Each structure stands twice: as structure tokens, then as C-alpha cells.
PDB file of C-alpha atoms in Angstrom:
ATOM      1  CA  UNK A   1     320.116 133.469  48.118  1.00 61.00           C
ATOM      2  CA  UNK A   2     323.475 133.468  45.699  1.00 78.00           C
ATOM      3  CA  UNK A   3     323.836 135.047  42.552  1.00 88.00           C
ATOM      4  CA  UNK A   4     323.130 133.987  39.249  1.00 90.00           C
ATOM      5  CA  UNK A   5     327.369 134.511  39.126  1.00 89.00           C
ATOM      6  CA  UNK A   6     327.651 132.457  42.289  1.00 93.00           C
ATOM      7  CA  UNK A   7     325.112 129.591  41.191  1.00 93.00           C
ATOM      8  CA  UNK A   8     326.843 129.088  37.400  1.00 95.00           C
ATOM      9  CA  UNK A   9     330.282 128.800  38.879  1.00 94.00           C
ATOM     10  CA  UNK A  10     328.980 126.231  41.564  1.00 95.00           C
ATOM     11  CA  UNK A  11     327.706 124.413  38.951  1.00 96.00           C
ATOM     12  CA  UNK A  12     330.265 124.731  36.552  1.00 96.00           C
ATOM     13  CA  UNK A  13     332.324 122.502  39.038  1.00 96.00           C
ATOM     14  CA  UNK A  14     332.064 118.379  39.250  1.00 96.00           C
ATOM     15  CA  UNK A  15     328.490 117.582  40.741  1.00 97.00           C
ATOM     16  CA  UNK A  16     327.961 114.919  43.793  1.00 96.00           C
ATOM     17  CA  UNK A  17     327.578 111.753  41.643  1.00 95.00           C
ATOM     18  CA  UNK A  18     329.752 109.333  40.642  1.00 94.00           C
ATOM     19  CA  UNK A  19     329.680 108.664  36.645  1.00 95.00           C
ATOM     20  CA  UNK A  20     329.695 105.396  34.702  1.00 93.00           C
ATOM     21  CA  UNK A  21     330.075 105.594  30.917  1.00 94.00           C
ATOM     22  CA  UNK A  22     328.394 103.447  28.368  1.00 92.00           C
ATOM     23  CA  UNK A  23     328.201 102.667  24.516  1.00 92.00           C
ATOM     24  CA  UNK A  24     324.898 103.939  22.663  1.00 91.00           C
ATOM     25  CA  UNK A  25     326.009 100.943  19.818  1.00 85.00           C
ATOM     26  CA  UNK A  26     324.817  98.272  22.105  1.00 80.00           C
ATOM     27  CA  UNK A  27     321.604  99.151  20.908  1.00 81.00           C
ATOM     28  CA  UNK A  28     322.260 100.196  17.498  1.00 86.00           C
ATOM     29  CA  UNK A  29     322.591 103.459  17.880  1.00 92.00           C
ATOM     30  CA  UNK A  30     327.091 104.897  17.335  1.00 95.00           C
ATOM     31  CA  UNK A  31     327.279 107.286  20.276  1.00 96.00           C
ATOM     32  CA  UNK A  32     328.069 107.455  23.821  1.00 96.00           C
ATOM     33  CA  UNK A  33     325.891 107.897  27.151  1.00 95.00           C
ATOM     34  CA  UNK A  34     327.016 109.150  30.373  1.00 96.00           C
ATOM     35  CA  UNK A  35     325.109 108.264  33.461  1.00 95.00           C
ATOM     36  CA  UNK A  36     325.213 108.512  37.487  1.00 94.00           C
ATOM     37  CA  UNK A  37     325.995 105.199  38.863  1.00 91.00           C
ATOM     38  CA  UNK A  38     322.363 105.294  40.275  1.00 89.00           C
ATOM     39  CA  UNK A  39     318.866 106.944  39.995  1.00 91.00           C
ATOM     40  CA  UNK A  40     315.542 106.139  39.596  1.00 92.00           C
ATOM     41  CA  UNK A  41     313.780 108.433  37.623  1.00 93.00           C
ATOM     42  CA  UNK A  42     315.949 110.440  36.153  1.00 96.00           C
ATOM     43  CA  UNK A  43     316.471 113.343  33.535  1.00 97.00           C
ATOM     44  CA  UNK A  44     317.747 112.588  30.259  1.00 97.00           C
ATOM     45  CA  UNK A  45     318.788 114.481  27.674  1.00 98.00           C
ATOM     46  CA  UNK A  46     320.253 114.168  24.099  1.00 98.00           C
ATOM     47  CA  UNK A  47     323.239 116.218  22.534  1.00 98.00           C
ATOM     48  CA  UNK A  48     324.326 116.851  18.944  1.00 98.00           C
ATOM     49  CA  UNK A  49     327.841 117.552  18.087  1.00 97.00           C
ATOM     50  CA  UNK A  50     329.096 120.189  15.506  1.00 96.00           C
ATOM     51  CA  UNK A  51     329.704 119.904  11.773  1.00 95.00           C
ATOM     52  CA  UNK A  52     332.583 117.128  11.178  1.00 94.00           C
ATOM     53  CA  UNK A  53     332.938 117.105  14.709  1.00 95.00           C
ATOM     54  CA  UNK A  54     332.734 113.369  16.699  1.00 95.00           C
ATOM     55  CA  UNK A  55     330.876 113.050  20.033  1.00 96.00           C
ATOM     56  CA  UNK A  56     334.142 112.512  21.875  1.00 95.00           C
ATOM     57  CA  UNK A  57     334.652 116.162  21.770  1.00 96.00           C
ATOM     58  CA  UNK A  58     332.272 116.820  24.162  1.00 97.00           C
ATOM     59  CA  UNK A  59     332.982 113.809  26.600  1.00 97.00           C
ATOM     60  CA  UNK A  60     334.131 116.409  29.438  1.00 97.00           C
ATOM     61  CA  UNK A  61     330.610 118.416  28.990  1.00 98.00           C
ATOM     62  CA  UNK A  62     328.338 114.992  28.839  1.00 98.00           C
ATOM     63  CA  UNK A  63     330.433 113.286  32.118  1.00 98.00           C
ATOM     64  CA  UNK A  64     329.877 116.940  33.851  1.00 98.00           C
ATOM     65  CA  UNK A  65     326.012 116.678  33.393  1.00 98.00           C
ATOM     66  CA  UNK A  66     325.588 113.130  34.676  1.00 97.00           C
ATOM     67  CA  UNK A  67     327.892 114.089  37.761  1.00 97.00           C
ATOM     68  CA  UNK A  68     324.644 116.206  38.718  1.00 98.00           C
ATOM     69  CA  UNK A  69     322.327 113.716  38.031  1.00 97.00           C
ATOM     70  CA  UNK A  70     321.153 114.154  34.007  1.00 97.00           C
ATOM     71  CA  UNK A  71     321.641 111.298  31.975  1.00 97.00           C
ATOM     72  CA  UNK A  72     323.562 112.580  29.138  1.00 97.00           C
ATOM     73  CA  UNK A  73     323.407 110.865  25.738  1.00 97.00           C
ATOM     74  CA  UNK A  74     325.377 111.519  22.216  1.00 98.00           C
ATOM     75  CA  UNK A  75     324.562 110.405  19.015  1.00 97.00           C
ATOM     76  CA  UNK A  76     327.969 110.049  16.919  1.00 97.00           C
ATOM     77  CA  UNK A  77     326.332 109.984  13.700  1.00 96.00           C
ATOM     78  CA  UNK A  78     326.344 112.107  11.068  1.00 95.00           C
ATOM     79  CA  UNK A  79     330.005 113.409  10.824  1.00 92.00           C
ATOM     80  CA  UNK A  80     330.675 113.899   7.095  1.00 92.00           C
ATOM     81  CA  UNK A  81     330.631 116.814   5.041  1.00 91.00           C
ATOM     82  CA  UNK A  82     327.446 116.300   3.651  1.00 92.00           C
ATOM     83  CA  UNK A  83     325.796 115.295   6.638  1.00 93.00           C
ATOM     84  CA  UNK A  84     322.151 115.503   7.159  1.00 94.00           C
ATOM     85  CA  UNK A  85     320.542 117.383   9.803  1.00 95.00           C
ATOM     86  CA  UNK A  86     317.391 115.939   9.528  1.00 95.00           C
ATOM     87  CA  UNK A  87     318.761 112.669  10.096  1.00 95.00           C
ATOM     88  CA  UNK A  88     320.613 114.040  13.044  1.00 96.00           C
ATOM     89  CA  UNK A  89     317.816 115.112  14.985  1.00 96.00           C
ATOM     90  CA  UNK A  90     315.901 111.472  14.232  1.00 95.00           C
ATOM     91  CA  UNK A  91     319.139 110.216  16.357  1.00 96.00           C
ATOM     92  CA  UNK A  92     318.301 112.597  18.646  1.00 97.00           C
ATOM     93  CA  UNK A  93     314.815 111.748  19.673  1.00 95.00           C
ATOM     94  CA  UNK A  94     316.381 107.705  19.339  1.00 94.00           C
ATOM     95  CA  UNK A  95     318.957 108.352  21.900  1.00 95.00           C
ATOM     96  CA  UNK A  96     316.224 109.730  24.172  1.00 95.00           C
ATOM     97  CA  UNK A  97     313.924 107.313  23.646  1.00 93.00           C
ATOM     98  CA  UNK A  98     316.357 104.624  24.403  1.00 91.00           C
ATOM     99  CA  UNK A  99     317.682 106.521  27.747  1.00 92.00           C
ATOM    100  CA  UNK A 100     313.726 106.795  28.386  1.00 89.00           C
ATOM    101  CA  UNK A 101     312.926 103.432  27.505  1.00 83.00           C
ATOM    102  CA  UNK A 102     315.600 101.005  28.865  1.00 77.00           C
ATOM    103  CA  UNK A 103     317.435 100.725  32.482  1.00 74.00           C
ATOM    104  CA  UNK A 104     320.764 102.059  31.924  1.00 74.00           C
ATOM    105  CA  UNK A 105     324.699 101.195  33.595  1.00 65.00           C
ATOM    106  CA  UNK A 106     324.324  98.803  36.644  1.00 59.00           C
ATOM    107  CA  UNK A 107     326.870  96.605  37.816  1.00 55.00           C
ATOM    108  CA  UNK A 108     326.609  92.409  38.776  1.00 47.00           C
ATOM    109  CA  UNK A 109     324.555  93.802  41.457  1.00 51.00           C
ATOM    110  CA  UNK A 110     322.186  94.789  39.684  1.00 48.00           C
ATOM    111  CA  UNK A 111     322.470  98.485  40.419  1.00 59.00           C
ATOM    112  CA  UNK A 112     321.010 100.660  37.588  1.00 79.00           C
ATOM    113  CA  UNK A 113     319.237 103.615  36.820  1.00 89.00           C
ATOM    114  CA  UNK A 114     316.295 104.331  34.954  1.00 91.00           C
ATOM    115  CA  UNK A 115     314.716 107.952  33.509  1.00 94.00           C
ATOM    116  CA  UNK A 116     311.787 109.641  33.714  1.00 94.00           C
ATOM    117  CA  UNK A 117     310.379 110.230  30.507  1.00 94.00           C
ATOM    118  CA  UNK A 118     308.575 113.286  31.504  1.00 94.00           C
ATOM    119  CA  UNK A 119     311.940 114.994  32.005  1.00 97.00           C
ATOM    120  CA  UNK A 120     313.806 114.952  28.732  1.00 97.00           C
ATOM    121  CA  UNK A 121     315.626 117.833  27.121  1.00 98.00           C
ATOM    122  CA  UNK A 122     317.926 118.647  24.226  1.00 98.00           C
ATOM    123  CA  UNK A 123     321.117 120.591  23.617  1.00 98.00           C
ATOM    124  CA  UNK A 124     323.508 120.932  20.764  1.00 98.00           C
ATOM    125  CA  UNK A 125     325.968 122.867  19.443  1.00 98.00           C
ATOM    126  CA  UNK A 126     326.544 124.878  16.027  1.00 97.00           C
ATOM    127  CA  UNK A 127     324.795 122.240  13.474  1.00 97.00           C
ATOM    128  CA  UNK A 128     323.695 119.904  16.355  1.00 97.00           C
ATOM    129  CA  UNK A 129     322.004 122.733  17.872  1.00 98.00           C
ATOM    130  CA  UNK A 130     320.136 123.406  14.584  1.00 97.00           C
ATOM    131  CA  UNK A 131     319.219 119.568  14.641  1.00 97.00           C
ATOM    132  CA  UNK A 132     318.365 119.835  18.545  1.00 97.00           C
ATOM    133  CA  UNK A 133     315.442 122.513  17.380  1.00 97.00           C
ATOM    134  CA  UNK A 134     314.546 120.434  14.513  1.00 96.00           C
ATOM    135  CA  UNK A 135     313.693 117.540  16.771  1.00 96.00           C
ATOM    136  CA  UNK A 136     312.200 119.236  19.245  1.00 96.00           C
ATOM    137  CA  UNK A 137     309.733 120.428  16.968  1.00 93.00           C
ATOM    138  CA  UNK A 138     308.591 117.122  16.308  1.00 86.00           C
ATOM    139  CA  UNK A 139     305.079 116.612  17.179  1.00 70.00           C
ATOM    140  CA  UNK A 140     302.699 113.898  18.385  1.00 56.00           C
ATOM    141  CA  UNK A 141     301.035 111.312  16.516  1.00 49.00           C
ATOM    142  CA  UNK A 142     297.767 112.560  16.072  1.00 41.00           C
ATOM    143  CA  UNK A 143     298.290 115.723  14.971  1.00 42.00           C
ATOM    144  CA  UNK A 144     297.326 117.163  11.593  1.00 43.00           C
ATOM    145  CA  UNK A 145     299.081 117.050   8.498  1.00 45.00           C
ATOM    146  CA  UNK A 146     301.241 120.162   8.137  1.00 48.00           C
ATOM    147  CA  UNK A 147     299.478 122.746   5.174  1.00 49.00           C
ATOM    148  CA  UNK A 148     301.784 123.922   2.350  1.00 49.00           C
ATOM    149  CA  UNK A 149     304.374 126.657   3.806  1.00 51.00           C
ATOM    150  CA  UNK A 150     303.775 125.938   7.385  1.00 46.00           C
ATOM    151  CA  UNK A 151     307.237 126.328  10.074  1.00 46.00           C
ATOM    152  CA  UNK A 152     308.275 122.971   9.684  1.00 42.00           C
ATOM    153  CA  UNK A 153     307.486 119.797  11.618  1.00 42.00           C
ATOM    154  CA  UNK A 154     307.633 116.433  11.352  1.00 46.00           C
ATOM    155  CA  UNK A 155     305.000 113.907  12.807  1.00 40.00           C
ATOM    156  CA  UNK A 156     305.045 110.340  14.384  1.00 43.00           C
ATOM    157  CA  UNK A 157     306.844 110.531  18.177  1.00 57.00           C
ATOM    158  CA  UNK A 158     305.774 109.656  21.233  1.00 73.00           C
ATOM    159  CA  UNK A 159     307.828 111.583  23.429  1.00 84.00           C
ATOM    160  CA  UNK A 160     307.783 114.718  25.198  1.00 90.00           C
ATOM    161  CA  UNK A 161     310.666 117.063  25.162  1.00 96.00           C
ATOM    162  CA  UNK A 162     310.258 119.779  28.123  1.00 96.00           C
ATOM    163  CA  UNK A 163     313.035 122.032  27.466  1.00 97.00           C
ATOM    164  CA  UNK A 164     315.929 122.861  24.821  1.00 98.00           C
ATOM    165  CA  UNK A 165     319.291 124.251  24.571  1.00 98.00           C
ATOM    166  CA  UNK A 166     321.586 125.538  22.025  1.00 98.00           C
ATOM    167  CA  UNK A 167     324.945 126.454  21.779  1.00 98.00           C
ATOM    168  CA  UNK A 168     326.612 128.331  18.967  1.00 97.00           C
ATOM    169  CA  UNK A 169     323.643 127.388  16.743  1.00 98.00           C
ATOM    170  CA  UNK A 170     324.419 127.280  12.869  1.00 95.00           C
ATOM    171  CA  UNK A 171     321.175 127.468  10.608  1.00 88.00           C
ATOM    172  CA  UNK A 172     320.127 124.250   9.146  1.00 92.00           C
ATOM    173  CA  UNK A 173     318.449 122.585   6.218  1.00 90.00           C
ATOM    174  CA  UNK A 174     315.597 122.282   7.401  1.00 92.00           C
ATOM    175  CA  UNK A 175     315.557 125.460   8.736  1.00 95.00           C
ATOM    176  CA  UNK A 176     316.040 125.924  12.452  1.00 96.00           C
ATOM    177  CA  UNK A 177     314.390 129.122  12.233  1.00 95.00           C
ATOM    178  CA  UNK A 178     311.494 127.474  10.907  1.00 95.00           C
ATOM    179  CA  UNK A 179     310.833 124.955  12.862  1.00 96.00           C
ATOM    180  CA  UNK A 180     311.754 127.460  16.403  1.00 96.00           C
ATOM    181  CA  UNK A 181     307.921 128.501  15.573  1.00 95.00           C
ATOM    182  CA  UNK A 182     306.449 125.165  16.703  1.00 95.00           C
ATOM    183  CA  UNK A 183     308.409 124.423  19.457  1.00 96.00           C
ATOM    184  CA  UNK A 184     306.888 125.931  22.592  1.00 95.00           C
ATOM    185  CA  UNK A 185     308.538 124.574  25.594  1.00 96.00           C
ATOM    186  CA  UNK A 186     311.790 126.968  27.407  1.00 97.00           C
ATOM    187  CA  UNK A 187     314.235 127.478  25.390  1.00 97.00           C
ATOM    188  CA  UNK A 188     318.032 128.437  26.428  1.00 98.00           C
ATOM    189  CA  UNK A 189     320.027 130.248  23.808  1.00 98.00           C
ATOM    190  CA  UNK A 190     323.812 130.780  24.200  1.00 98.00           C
ATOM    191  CA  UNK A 191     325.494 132.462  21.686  1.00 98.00           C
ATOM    192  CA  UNK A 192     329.544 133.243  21.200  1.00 97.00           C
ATOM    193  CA  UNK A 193     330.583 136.503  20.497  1.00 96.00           C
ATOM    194  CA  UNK A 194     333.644 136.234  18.022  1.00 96.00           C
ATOM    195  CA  UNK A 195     332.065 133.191  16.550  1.00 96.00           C
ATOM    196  CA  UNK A 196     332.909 133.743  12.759  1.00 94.00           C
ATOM    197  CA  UNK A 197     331.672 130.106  12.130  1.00 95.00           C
ATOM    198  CA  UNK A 198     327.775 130.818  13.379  1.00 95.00           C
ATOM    199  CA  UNK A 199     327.356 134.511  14.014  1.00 96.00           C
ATOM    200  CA  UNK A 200     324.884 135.666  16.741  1.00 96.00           C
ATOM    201  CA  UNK A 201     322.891 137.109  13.703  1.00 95.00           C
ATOM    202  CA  UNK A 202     323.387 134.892  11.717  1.00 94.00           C
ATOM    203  CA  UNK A 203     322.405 131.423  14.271  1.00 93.00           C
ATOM    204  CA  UNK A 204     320.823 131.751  17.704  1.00 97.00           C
ATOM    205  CA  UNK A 205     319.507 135.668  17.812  1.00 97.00           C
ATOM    206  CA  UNK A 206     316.596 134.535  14.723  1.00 97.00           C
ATOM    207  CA  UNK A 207     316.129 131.463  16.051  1.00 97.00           C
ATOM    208  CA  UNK A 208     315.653 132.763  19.976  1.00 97.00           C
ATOM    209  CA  UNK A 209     313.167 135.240  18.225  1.00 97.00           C
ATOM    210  CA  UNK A 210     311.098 132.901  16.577  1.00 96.00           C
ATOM    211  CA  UNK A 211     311.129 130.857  19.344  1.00 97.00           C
ATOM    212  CA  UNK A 212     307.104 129.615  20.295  1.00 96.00           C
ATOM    213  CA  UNK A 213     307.577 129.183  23.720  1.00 95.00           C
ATOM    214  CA  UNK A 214     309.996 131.360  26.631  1.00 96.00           C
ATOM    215  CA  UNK A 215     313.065 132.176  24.937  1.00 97.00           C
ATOM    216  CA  UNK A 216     316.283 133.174  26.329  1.00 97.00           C
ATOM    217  CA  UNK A 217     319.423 135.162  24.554  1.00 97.00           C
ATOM    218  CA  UNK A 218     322.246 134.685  26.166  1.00 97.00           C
ATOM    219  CA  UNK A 219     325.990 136.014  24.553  1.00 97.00           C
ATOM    220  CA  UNK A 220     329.153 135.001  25.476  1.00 98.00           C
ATOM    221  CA  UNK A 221     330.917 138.048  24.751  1.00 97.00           C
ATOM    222  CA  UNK A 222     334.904 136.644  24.183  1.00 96.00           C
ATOM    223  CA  UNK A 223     333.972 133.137  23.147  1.00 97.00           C
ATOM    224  CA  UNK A 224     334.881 131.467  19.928  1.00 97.00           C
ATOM    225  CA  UNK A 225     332.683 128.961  17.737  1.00 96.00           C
ATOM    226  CA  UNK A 226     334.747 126.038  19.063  1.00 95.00           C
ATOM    227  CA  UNK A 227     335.040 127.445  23.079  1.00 95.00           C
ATOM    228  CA  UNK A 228     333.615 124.027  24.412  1.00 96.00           C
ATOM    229  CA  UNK A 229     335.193 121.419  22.501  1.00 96.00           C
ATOM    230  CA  UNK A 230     337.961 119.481  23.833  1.00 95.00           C
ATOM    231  CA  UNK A 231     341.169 118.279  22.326  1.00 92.00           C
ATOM    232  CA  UNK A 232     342.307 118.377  18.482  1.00 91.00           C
ATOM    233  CA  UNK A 233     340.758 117.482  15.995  1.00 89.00           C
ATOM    234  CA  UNK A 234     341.169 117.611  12.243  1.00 87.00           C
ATOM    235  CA  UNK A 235     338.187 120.080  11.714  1.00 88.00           C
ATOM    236  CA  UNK A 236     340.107 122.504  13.350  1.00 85.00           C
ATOM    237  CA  UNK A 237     341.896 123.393  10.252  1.00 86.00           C
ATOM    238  CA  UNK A 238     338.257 124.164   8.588  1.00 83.00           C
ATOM    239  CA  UNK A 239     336.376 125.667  11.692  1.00 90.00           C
ATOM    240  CA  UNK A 240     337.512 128.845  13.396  1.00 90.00           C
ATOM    241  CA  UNK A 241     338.010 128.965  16.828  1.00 87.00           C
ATOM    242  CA  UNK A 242     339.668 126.485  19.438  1.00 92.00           C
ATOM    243  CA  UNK A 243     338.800 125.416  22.853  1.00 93.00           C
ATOM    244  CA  UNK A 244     338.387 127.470  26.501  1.00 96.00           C
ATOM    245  CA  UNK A 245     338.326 126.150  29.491  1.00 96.00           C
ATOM    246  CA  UNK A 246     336.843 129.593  30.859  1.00 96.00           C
ATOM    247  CA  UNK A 247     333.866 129.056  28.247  1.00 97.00           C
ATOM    248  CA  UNK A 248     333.558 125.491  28.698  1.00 97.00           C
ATOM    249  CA  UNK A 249     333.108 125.992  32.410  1.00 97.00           C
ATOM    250  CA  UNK A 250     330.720 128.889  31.781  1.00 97.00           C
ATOM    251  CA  UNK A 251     328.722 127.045  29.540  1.00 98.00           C
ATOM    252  CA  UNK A 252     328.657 123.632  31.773  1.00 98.00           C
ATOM    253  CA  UNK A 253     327.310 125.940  34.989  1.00 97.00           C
ATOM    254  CA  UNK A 254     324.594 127.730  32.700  1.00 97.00           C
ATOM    255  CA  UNK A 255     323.665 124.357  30.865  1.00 98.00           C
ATOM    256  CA  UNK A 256     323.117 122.237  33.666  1.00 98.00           C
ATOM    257  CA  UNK A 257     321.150 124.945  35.962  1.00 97.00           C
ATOM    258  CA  UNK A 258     318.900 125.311  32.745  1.00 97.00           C
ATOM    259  CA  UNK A 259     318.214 121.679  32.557  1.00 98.00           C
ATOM    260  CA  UNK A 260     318.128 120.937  36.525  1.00 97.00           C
ATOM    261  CA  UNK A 261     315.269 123.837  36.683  1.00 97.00           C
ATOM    262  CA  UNK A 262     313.396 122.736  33.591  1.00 96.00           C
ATOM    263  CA  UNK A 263     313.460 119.045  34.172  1.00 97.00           C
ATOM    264  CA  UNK A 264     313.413 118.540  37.558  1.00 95.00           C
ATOM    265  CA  UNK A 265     311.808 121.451  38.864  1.00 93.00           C
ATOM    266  CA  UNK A 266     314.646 122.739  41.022  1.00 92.00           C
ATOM    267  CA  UNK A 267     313.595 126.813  41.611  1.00 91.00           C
ATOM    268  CA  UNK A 268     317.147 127.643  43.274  1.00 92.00           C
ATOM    269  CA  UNK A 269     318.468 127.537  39.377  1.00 93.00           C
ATOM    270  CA  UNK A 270     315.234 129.705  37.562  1.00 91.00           C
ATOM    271  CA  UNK A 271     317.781 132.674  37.539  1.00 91.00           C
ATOM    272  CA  UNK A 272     320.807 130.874  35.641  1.00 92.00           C
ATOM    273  CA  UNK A 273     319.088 131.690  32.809  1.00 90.00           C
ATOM    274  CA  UNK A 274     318.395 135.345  32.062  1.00 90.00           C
ATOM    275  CA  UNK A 275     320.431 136.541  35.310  1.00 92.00           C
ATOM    276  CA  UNK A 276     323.608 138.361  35.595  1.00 92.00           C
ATOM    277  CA  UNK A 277     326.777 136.762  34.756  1.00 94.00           C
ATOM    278  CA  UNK A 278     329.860 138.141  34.055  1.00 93.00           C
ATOM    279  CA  UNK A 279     331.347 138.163  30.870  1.00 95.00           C
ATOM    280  CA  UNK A 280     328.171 137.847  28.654  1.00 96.00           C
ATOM    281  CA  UNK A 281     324.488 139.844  27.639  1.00 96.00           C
ATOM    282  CA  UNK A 282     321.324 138.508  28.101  1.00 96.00           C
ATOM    283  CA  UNK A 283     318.085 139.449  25.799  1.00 95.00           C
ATOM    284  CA  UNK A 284     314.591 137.792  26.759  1.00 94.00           C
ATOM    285  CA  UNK A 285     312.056 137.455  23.789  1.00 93.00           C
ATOM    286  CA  UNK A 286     309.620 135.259  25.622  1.00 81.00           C
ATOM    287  CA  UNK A 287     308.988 134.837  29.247  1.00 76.00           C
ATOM    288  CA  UNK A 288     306.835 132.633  31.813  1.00 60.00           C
ATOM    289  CA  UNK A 289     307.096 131.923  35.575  1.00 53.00           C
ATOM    290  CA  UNK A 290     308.975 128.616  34.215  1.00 47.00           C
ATOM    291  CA  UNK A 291     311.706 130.583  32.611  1.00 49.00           C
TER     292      UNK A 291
END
């Protein structure tokens, strides 16, 4: 059986499947979607970009996740410098309920692919993170109306997230820390080391604490707050850090294990989460036979 090591770099490489790309505006949504050329039903997940940052930053990381099979969707809304991460994570739970609700890519032949809605996820990083916990802990329509000073939660949603990642989490307003307490499905953690932008502290080590359900702590020990975007961008100049290939690829092996495990089932990836891999720390809060 390989290594935790020897299964993230596997999986930090290209996947089998060939990608196609497509435009989240065609249904109203700004953002981009990246899906295998075919599937029937398929994972799906939804990814928030950083403060300022646009969704093309992360084009590399979304084309890397369809390649092994998870339809990867972007919202690119939400950019300014007042932006609103409430109103991020609503375009978070839209972009996966259009990837859950509508047959994606295909060609004149017909050839398309469609996803399983009991296998969506979602994954951020630094403020999308924070909106990727806020939507998660979004609960179904019939339940109760939250009581005065409750972790927060918002109501009205039909669909089912099954797992969540963050990357570089920064706290958000609403609080991410909050709202960690009602979310209770697996949740991967990956913090950056010599982020100065979203400390470990500061971001994902309180929010992988307060986590409801398994909960995974994961450092990268030499990465910076911007390790896994790609290409310039004027934010740069505001945000410290700049990008790594070494934690971009670290981060695409331990990302896609996580979500291949979680929402497919796939048990020769359960130990990409809390095993060892060089370079970083794990800490476990919370732990199942799904984790």
C-alpha cells in the first residue's frame, strides 16, 4: 500500500481525464467550471477565490481536479474591497446547485456529463475559505429558526454538502468560526506556515477546532498566503506572499485525495488526510472511520 507521501505526489500530477472548460455566465452566474469531457454521476464541488483575487488565479488548481474526475466550479464574484462574504458563499451553494442540477460540456454529439448531487464538496482559500464554511453551514429547509446567539446559520437549501476544504482560511464576517460549530460533515484544514496574511492562529487552527464534525489540521510549514495562486496580479502589491509551484502541487495532491475519498468513497486516499507528508504537521481535533 503507498504512502500518504507517495499517494499526494501521484495525485498532485495531471489525472486520466481529458478536461473541457466552460463559462458559469451562461447561466447567470460570472465564474468558470471545469469538467471531464464525460461522466455520469459525478462529484462536484465549488471554490471561492481570495480577497481581490479573480477566479482565473486558480484555473491550474480547478483544470487539475476535473482531470481526476471532480467537476470543479468558481464563482468570480465578489472581488472588491468591500466584498461580502455572505454573498460569496450564496454563489457558492448556486454554482453547486447548477453543476448538480444541469448536464454540463458535451459536444454536437451530444456527449455530456452530469453530477451526482449526493457528492458535492467545497473548498476555498483565505476569504473564500471563510465563505466555503459559511455555506456549508447552511441548513435544510425545515429546520428551526436559529435562537438569539446561536453559531450562525442560515436556512432555505436543498442541497447536501458531504465534505469541506480550506486553504489559508482568513476569518470572516460572518464569522467562520461561528458557523464551523454547525457544520458536521469532514472537514480538511490546510494551513501555510509564513502566511502573514491569515495566520494559522489567527484562520484555520480556531476554525479546525470548532469544527462539528471530523476535523483535520494540516500546516504547510514554508508556504506563503499566496503559495497556490498563479500568475500576477495587482493584489499582489496588497497581499503578502507569491506563488509555489512546490505548494501548489502539494496542495492539488492533498485536495483532490480529500475530495476523491469523501465524495466518492475511494478508501486508497483515507490517509491523504492526517498522514505523513513531508514538509508539513498534522493535528486531528475530530475523528471518524470517514476521516
Amino acid at each position: 500500500m503507498a504512502s500518504a507521501k507517495q499517494t499526494v505526489s501521484e495525485l498532485g500530477r495531471p489525472g486520466p481525464y481529458p478536461v473541457l472548460r466552460g463559462e458559469l455566465a451562461l447561466v447567470g452566474l460570472p465564474g468558470t467550471v471545469f469538467t471531464p469531457t464525460s461522466g455520469e454521476g459525478l462529484p462536484a464541488i465549488a471554490f471561492g477565490h481570495d480577497w481581490l483575487n479573480p477566479a482565473s488565479r486558480y484555473l491550474g488548481l480547478l483544470r487539475h481536479l476535473a482531470s481526476w474526475g471532480i467537476v470543479a466550479a468558481a464563482p468570480d464574484t465578489e472581488r472588491g474591497p468591500f466584498a461580502s462574504h455572505r454573498r460569496l458563499a450564496t454563489d457558492l451553494r448556486t454554482a453547486l446547485d447548477v453543476c448538480s442540477s444541469v448536464r454540463l460540456g458535451g459536444t454536437a454529439r451530444g456527449a455530456a456529463v452530469s453530477v451526482d448531487p449526493r457528492r458535492l464538496g467545497l473548498a476555498g482559500h483565505g476569504m473564500g475559505a471563510g465563505a466555503a464554511v459559511l455555506a456549508a453551514s447552511v441548513t435544510a429547509h425545515d429546520t428551526r429558526v436559529q435562537a438569539v446567539g446561536e453559531p450562525y446559520w442560515e436556512s432555505g437549501s436543498d442541497l447536501t454538502v458531504k465534505a469541506v476544504a480550506t486553504i489559508a482560511l482568513s476569518e470572516s464576517r460572518p464569522s467562520a468560526q461561528d458557523a464551523a460549530r454547525a457544520v458536521h460533515v469532514p472537514g480538511m484544514h490546510l494551513a501555510f506556515g509564513k502566511d502573514l496574511v491569515a495566520p494559522p492562529a489567527a484562520g484555520a487552527q480556531p476554525v479546525a477546532a470548532a469544527w462539528a464534525g471530523p476535523s483535520v489540521l494540516r500546516t504547510l510549514k514554508k508556504a506563503t498566503h499566496l503559495g497556490i495562486v498563479e500568475g500576477k496580479h495587482w493584489s499582489d502589491l496588497v497581499l503578502d506572499g507569491k506563488p509555489e509551484p512546490a505548494t501548489a502541487a502539494t496542495v492539488r495532491g492533498l485536495l483532490t485525495g480529500f475530495l476523491l475519498h469523501h465524495l466518492t468513497g475511494e478508501k486508497r486516499y483515507a490517509d491523504v488526510t492526517d498522514g505523513s507528508v513531508k514538509g508539513t504537521d498534522v493535528r486531528v481535533y475530530r475523528e471518524s472511520s470517514t476521516v
